[in-house]
CSV table of C-alpha atoms in Angstrom, one decimal:
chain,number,residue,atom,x,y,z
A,18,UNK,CA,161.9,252.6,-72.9
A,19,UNK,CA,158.7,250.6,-73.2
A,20,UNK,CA,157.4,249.3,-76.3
A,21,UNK,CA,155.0,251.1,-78.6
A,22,UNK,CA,152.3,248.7,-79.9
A,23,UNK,CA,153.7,248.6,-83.3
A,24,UNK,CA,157.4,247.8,-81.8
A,25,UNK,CA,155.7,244.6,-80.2
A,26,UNK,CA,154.2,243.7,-82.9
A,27,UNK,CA,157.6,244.0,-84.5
A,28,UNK,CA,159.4,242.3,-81.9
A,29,UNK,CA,156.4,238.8,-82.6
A,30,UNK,CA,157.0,239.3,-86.3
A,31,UNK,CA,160.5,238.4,-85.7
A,32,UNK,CA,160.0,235.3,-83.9
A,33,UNK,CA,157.6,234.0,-86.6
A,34,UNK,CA,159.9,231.2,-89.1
A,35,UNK,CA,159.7,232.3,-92.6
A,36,UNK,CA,157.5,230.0,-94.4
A,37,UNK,CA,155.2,229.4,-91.6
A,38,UNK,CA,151.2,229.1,-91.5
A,39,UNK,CA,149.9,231.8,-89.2
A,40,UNK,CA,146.7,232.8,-87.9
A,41,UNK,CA,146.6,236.4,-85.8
A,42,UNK,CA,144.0,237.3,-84.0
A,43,UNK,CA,141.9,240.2,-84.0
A,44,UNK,CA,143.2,243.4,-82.4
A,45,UNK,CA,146.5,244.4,-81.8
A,46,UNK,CA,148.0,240.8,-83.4
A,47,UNK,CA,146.9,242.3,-86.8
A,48,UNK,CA,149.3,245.0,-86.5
A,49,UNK,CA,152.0,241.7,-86.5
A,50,UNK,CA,151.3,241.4,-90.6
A,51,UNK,CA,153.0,245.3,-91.5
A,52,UNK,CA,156.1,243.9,-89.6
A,53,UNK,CA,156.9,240.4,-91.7
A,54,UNK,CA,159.5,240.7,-93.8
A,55,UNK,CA,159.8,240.9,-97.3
A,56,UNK,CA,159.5,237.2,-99.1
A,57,UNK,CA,158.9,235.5,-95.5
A,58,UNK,CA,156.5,233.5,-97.4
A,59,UNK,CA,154.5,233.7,-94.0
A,60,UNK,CA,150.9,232.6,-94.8
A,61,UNK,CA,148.3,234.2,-93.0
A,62,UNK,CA,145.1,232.3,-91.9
A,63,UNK,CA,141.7,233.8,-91.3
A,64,UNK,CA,139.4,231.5,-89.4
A,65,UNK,CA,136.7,232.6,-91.5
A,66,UNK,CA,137.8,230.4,-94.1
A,67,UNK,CA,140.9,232.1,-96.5
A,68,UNK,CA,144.3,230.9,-96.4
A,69,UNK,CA,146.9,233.8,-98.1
A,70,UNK,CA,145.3,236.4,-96.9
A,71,UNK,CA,146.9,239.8,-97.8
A,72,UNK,CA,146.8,243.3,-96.1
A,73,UNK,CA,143.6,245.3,-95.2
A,74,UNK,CA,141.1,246.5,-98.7
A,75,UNK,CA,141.0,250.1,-99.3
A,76,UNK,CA,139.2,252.3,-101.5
A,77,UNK,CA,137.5,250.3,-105.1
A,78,UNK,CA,139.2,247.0,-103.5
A,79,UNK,CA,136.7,246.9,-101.0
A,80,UNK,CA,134.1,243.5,-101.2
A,81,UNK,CA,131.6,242.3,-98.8
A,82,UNK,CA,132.0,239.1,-99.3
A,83,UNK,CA,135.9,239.0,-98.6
A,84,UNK,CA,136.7,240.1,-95.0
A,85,UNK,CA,138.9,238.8,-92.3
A,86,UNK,CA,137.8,237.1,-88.7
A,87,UNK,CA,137.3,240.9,-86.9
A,88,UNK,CA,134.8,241.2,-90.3
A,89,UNK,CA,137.5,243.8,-92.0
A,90,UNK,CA,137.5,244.1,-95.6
A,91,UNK,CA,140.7,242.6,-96.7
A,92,UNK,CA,142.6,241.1,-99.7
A,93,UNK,CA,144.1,238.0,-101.4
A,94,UNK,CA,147.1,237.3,-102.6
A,95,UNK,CA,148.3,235.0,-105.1
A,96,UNK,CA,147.8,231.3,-103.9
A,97,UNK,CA,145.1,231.9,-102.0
A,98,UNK,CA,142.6,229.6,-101.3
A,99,UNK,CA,138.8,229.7,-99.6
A,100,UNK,CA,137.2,227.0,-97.7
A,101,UNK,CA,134.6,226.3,-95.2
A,102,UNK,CA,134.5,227.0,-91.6
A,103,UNK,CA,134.8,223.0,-90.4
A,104,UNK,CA,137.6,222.7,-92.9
A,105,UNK,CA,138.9,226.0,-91.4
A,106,UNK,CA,138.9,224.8,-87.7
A,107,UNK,CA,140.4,221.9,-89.0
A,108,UNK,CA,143.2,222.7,-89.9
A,109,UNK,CA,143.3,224.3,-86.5
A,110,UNK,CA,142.1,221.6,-84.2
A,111,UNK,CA,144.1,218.8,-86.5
A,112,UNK,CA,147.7,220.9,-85.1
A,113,UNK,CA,148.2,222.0,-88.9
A,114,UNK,CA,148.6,226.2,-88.1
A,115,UNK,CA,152.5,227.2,-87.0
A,116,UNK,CA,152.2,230.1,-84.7
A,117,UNK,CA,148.9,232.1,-83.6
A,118,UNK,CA,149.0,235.8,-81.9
A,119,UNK,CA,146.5,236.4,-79.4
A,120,UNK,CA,145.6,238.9,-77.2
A,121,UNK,CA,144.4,238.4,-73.5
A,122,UNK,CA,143.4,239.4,-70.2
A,123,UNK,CA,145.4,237.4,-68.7
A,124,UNK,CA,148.6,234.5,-69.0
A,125,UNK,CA,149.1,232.6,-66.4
A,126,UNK,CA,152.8,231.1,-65.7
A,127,UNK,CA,152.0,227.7,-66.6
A,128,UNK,CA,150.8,228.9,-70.1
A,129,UNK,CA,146.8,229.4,-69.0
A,130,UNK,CA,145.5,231.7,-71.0
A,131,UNK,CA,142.6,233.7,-69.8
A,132,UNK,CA,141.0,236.0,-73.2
A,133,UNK,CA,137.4,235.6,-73.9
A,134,UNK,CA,135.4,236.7,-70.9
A,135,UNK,CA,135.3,238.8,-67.6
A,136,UNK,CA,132.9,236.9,-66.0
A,137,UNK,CA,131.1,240.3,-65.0
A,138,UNK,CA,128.0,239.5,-64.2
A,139,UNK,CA,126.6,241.6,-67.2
A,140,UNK,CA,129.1,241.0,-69.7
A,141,UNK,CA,127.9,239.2,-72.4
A,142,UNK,CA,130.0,236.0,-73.1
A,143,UNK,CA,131.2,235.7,-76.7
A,144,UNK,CA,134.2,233.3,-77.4
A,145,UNK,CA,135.0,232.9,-81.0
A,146,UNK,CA,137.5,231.0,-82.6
A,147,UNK,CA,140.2,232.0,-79.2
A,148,UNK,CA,139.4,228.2,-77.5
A,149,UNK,CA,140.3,227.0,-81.1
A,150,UNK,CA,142.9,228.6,-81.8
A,151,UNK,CA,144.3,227.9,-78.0
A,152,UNK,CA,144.5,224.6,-78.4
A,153,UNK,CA,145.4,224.1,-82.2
A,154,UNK,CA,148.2,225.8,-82.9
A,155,UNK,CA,151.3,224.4,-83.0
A,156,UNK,CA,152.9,227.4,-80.8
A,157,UNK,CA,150.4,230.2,-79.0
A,158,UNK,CA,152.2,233.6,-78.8
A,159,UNK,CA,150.0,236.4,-76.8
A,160,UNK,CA,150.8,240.4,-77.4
A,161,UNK,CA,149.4,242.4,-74.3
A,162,UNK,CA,150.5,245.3,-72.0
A,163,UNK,CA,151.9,243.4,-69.0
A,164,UNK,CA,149.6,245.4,-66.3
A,165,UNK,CA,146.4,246.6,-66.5
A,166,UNK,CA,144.6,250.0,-66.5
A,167,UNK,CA,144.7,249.6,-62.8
A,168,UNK,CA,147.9,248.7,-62.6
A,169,UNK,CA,147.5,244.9,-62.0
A,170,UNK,CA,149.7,242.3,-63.4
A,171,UNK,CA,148.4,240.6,-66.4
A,172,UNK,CA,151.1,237.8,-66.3
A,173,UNK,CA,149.8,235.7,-63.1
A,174,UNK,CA,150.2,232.6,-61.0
A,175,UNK,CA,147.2,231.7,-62.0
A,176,UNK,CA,144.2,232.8,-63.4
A,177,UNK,CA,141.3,234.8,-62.2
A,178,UNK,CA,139.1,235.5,-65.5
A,179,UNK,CA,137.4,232.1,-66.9
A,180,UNK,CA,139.6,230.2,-69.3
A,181,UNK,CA,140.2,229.7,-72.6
A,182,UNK,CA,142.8,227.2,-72.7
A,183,UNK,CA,144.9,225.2,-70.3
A,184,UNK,CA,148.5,225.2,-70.4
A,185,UNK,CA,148.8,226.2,-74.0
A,186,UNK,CA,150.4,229.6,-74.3
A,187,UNK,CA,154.2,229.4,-75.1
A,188,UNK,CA,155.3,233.0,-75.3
A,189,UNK,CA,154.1,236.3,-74.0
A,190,UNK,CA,155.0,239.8,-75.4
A,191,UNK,CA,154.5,242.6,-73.7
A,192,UNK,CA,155.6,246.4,-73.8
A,193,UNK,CA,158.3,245.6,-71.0
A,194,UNK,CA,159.6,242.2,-71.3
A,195,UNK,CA,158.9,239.0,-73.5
A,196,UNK,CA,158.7,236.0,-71.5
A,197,UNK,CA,158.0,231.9,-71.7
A,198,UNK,CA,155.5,230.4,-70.4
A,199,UNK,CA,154.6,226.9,-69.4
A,200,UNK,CA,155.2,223.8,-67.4
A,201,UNK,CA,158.8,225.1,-66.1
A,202,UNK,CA,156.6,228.2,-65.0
A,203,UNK,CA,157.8,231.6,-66.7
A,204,UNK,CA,160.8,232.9,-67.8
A,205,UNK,CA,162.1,236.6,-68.2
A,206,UNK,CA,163.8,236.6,-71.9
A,207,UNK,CA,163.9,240.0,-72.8
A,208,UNK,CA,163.3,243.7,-71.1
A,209,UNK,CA,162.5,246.9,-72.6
A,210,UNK,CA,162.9,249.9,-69.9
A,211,UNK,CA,162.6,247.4,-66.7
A,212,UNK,CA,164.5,245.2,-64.7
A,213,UNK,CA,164.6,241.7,-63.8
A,214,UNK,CA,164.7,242.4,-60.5
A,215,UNK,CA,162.0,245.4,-60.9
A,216,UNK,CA,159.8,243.1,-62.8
A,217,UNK,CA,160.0,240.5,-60.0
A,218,UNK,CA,159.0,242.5,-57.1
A,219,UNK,CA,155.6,244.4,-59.1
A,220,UNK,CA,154.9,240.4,-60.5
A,221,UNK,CA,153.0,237.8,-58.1
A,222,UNK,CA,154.3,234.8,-60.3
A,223,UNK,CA,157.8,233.4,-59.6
A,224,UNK,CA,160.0,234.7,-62.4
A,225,UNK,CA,163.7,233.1,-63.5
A,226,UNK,CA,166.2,234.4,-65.9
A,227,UNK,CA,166.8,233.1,-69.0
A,228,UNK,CA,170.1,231.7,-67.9
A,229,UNK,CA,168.3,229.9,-64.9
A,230,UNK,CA,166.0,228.5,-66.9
A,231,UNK,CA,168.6,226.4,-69.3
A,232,UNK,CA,168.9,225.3,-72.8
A,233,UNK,CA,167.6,227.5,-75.6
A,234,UNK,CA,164.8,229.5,-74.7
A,235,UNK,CA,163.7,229.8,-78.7
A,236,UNK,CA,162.9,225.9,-78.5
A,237,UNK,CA,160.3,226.1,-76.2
B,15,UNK,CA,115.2,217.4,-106.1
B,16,UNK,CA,115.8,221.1,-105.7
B,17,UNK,CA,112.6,223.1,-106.3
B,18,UNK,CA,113.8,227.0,-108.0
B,19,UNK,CA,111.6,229.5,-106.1
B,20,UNK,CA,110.0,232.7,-107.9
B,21,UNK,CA,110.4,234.3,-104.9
B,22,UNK,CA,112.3,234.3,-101.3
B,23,UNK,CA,108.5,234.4,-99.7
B,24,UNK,CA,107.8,231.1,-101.7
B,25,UNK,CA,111.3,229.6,-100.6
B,26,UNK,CA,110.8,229.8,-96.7
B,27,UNK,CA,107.0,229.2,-96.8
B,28,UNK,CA,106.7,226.4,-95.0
B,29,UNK,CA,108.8,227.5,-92.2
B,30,UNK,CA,107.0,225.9,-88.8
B,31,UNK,CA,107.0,227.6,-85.4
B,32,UNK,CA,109.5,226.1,-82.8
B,33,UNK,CA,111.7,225.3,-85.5
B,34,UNK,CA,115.4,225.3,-85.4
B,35,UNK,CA,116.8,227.2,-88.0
B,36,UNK,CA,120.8,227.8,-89.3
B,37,UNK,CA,121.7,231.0,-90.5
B,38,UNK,CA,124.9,231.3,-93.0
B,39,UNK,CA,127.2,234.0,-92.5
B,40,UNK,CA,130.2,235.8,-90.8
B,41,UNK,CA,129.1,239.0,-90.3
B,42,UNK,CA,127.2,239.8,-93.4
B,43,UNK,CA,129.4,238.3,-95.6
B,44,UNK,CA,127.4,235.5,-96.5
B,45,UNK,CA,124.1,236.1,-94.9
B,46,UNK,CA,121.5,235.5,-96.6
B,47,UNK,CA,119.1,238.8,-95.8
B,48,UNK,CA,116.6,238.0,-98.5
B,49,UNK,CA,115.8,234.8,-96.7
B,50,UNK,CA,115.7,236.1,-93.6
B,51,UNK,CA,113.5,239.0,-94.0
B,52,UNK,CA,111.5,236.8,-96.0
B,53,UNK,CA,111.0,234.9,-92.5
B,54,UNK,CA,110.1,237.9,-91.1
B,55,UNK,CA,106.8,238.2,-93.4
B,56,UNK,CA,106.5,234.6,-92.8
B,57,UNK,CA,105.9,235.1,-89.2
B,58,UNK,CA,107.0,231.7,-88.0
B,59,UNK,CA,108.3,232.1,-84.2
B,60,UNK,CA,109.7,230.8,-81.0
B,61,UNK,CA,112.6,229.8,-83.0
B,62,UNK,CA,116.3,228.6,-81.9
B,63,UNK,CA,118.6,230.1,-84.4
B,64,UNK,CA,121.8,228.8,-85.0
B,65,UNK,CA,124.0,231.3,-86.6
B,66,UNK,CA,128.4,232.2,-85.9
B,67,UNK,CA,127.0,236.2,-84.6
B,68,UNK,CA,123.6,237.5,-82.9
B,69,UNK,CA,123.0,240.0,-85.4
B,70,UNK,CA,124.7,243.2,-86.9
B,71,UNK,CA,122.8,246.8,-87.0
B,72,UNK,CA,119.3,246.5,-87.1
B,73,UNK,CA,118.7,243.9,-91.1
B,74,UNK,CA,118.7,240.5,-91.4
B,75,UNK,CA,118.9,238.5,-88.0
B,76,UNK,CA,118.9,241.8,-85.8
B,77,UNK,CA,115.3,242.0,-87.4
B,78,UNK,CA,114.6,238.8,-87.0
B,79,UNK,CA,115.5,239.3,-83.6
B,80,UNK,CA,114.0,242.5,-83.3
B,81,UNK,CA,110.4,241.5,-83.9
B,82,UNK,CA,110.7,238.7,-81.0
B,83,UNK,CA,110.9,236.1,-83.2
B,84,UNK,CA,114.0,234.3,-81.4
B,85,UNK,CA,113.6,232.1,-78.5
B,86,UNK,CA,117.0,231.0,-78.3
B,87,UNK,CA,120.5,231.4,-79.8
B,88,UNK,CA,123.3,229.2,-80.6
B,89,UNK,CA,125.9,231.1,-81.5
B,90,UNK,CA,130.3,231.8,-80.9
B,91,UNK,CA,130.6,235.8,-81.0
B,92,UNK,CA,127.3,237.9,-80.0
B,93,UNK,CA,128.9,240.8,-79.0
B,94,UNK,CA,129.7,242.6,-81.3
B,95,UNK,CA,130.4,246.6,-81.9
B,96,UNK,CA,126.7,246.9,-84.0
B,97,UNK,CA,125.1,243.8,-81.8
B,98,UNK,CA,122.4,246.2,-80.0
B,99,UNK,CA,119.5,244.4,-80.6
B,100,UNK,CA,120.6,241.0,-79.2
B,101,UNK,CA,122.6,243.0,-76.4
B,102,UNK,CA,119.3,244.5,-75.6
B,103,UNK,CA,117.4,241.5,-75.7
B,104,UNK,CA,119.3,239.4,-73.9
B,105,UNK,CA,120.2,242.3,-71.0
B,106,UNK,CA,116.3,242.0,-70.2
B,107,UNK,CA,116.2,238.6,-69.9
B,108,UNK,CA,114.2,238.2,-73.3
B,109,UNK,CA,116.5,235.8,-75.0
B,110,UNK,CA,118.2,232.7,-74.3
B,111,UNK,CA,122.1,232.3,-75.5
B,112,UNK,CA,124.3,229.2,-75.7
B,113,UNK,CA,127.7,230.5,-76.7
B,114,UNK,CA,129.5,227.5,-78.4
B,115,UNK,CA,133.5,228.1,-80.0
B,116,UNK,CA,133.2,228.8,-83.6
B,117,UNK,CA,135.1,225.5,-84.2
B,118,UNK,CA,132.7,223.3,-82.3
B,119,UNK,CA,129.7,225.3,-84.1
B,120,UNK,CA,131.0,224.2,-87.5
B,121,UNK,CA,131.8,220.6,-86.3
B,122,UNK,CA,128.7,219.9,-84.7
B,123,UNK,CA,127.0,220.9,-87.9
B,124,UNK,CA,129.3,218.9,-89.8
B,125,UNK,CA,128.7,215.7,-87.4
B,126,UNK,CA,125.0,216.7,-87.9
B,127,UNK,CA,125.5,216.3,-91.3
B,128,UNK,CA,127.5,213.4,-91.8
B,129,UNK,CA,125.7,211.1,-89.6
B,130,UNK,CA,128.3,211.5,-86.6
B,131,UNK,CA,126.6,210.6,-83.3
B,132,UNK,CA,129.1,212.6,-81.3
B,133,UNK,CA,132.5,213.6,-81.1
B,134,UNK,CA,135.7,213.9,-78.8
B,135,UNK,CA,137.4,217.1,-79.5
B,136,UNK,CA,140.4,219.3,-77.5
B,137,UNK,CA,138.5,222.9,-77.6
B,138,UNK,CA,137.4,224.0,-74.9
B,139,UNK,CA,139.1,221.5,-72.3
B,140,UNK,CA,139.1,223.2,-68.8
B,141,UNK,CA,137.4,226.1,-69.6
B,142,UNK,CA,133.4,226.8,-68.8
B,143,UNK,CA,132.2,226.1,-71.6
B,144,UNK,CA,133.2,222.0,-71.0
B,145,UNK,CA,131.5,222.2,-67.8
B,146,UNK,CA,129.4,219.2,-66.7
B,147,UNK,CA,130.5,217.6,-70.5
B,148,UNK,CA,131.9,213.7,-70.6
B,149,UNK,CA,135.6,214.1,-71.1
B,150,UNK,CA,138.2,210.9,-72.3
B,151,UNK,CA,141.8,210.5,-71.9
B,152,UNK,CA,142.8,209.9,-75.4
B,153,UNK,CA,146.5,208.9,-76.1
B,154,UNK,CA,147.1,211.6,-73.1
B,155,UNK,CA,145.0,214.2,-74.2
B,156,UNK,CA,141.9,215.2,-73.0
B,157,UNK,CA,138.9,215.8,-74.9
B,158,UNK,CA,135.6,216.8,-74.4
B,159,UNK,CA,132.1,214.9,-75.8
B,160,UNK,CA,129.9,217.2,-78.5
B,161,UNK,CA,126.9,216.5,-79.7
B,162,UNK,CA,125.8,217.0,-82.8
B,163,UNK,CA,123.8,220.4,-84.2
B,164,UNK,CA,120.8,219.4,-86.6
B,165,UNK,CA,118.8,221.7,-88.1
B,166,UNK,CA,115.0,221.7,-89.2
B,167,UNK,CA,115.9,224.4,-91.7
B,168,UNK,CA,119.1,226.0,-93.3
B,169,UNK,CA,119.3,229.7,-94.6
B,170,UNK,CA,122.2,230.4,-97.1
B,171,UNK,CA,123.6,233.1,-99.0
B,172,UNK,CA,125.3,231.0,-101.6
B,173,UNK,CA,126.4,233.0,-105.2
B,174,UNK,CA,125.3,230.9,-108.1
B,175,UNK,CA,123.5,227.8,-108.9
B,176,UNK,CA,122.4,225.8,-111.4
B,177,UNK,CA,118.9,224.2,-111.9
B,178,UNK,CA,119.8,221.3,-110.4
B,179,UNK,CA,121.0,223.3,-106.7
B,180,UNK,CA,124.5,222.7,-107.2
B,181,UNK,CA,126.1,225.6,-105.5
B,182,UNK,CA,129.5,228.0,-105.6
B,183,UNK,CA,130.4,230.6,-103.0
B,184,UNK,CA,132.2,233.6,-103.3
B,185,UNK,CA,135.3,234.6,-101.6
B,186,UNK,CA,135.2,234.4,-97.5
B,187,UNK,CA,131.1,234.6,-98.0
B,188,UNK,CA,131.6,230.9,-97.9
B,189,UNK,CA,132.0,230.7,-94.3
B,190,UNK,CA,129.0,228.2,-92.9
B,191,UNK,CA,127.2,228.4,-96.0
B,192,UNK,CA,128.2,224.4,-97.2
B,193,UNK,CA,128.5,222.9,-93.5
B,194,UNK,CA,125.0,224.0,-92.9
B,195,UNK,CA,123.5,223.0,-96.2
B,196,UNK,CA,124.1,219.4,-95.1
B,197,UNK,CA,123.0,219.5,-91.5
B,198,UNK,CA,119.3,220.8,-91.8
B,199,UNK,CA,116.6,218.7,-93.0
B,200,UNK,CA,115.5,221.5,-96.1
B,201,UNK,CA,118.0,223.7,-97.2
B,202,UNK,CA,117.0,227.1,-98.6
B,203,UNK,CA,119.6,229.0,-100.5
B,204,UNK,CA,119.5,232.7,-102.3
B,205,UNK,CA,122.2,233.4,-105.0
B,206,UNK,CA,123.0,236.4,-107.0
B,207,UNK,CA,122.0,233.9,-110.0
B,208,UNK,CA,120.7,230.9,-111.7
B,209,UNK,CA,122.0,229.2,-114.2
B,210,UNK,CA,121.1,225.9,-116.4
B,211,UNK,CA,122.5,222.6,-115.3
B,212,UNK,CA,125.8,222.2,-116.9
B,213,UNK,CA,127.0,225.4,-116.7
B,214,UNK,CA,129.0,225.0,-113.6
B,215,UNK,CA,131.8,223.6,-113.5
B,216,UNK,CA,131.5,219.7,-111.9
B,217,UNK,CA,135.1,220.3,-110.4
B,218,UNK,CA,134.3,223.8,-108.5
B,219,UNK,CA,131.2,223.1,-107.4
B,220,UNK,CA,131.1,223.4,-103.7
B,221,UNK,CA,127.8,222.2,-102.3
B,222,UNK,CA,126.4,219.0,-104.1
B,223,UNK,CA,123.3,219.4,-105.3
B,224,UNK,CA,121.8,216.6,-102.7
B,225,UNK,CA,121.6,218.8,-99.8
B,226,UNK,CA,119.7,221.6,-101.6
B,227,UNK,CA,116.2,221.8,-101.8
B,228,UNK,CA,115.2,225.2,-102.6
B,229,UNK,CA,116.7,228.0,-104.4
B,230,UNK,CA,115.9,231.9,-105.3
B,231,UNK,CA,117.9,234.0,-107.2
B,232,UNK,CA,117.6,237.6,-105.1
């Protein structure tokens, strides 16, 4: 069986060290926070400028003035802290964040990441903190579906959408298979439902196994 | 010194046409709304704003934007679920857009700011948006050469001040508020409240009074 969004965002929250410094982006990463354990002492960062940010406000919790980067109402827990946005990208850009979740439209198998724009002609282009977070991040973990609507691959040999960063994703989850990415090309670590060999004939970019590939795949 | 406006209309008087103008917030948390429909009355136009989104629902910079008022926009995000007016806008051809990543936004400011000519940074490396930029090979990495974003005028949604225009946030409101108050040349900023100098704590104070030249309590 394929995974259900939730069981992906499971299967990230897994791979996250306890005790790291975590930013997840907006969309389905956010469903990664219901899935850390207890006393992980994970701390999620919002680029907005929060660090120990807790789950989603509901009800009299509810303030304007404290929401998370998709503009969500959210909380804080104890030992939060607040703090501008350069200081915020800062701590991005100076390599001081663990692990960010980010969707996209497409991975490539180099670790190209492809998630801000469609380049349609009348799209209009908005980018956000993704380029930021692409490149600041001590490891880049992306959550997606691993075809399209149409049916197209979303894990390719290279990409066709504009970039957002080069070379900087490290792991791809998906609802059929998690894989690594980057400059040994990709690498097929776990399946849900599929096959290595199925996955290798409906996937343009060259696949290997886990065992193939050598060494630990979790020290990417 | 910081000059404590009776009203928002007295705080963004002297607003000129053509001026570049940054605009606090994330979303609304932080925007300053008073200010900005203040500016509205005002009437000053053909203005770049400089702001992290283009606008949500139809207050504050969707109404700036609505009435025409924008010539250009410097912004990360404009798209947004309630972005109609700038979607609209910009569809017929009625606005110009530079989209910038929120992290360069914030550090261009800052450079602005801090006297920073320009600065070599990893975002955006390979993509579109460092098109036609100067890149360096820096310990072998590459960056990309930003410029600096100065403004003529800041607008900030700060929480409270004291007489003097020492300023403290509130929560994620933050945001661009202190990063913007140092990189235009007059700073406008509305609070919930001000209070007399020595009330605020010297150690939590946020945004030294220096940058701050006018204030109004909304």
């Amino acid at each position: 069986m394929s995974l259900t969004r939730d069981e992906m965002a499971a299967m990230v929250a897994r791979d996250i060290p306890a005790g790291s410094f975590v930013n997840l982006g907006i969309g389905q990463p956010t469903l990664v926070a219901d899935f850390l354990p207890e006393g992980s002492g994970v701390v999620l960062h919002t680029e907005n400028g929060m660090l120990n940010m807790g789950p989603a406000a509901v009800g009299d919790a509810v303030d304007q003035d404290l929401t998370n980067a998709g503009k969500i109402p959210v909380t804080e827990l104890p030992g939060a802290s607040y703090f501008h946005h350069a200081d915020s990208f800062a701590m991005m850009r100076g390599g001081h964040l663990d692990v960010c979740v980010l969707g996209a439209f497409q991975v490539a198998g180099n670790g190209d990441l492809a998630n801000w724009h469609t380049g349609a002609a009348d799209a209009i282009p908005a980018v956000g903190g993704a380029m930021d977070l692409a490149i600041g991040a001590k490891r880049v973990f992306v959550m997606m579906t691993l075809f399209a609507k149409d049916g197209s691959p979303k894990l390719v040999p290279s990409c066709t959408y504009p970039l957002t960063g080069v070379g900087c994703v490290d792991r791809v989850y998906t609802d059929v298979a998690t894989f690594q990415v980057g400059p040994e090309g990709a690498v097929l670590l776990e399946t849900f439902g599929t096959t290595f060999d199925e996955l290798a004939a409906r996937l343009d970019v060259p696949l290997r196994r886990a065992e193939e590939a050598g060494g630990d795949p979790g020290s990417s | 010194m910081t000059l404590i406006c009776e009203s928002a209309a007295e705080a963004v008087a002297e607003v000129e046409d053509g001026s570049t103008v940054l605009i606090g917030g994330f979303g609304m948390a932080g925007m300053p709304v008073a200010l900005i429909d203040a500016l509205i009355d005002q009437g000053a136009t053909d203005l770049t704003v400089v702001s992290n989104n283009a606008g949500n629902g139809d207050t504050g910079l969707a109404a700036l934007l609505a009435q025409g008022r924008v010539r250009k926009m410097v912004c990360s995000f404009p798209r947004q679920a309630d972005s109609y007016v700038f979607d609209g806008l910009y569809r017929a051809g009625r606005v110009e857009l530079e989209v910038v990543p929120q992290g360069n936004l914030a550090e261009r400011m800052r450079a602005a700011g801090a006297g920073i000519g320009a600065f070599f940074c990893p975002t955006g490396v390979g993509t579109p948006l460092a098109e036609g930029k100067e890149t360096r090979e820096i310990d072998g990495r590459t960056y990309v050469l930003e410029h600096p974003i100065r403004g003529d005028v800041a607008l900030v949604g700060a929480h409270v001040a004291d007489r003097m225009g020492n300023l403290v946030y509130r929560k994620t409101a933050r945001n661009f508020g202190p990063v913007m108050a140092t990189a235009a040349t007059t700073t406008i900023v509305q609070v919930a409240r001000v209070v007399e100098t020595g009330e605020l704590d010297p150690e939590a104070v946020v945004t030294p009074s220096i940058y701050v030249d006018r204030v109004v309590a909304v």
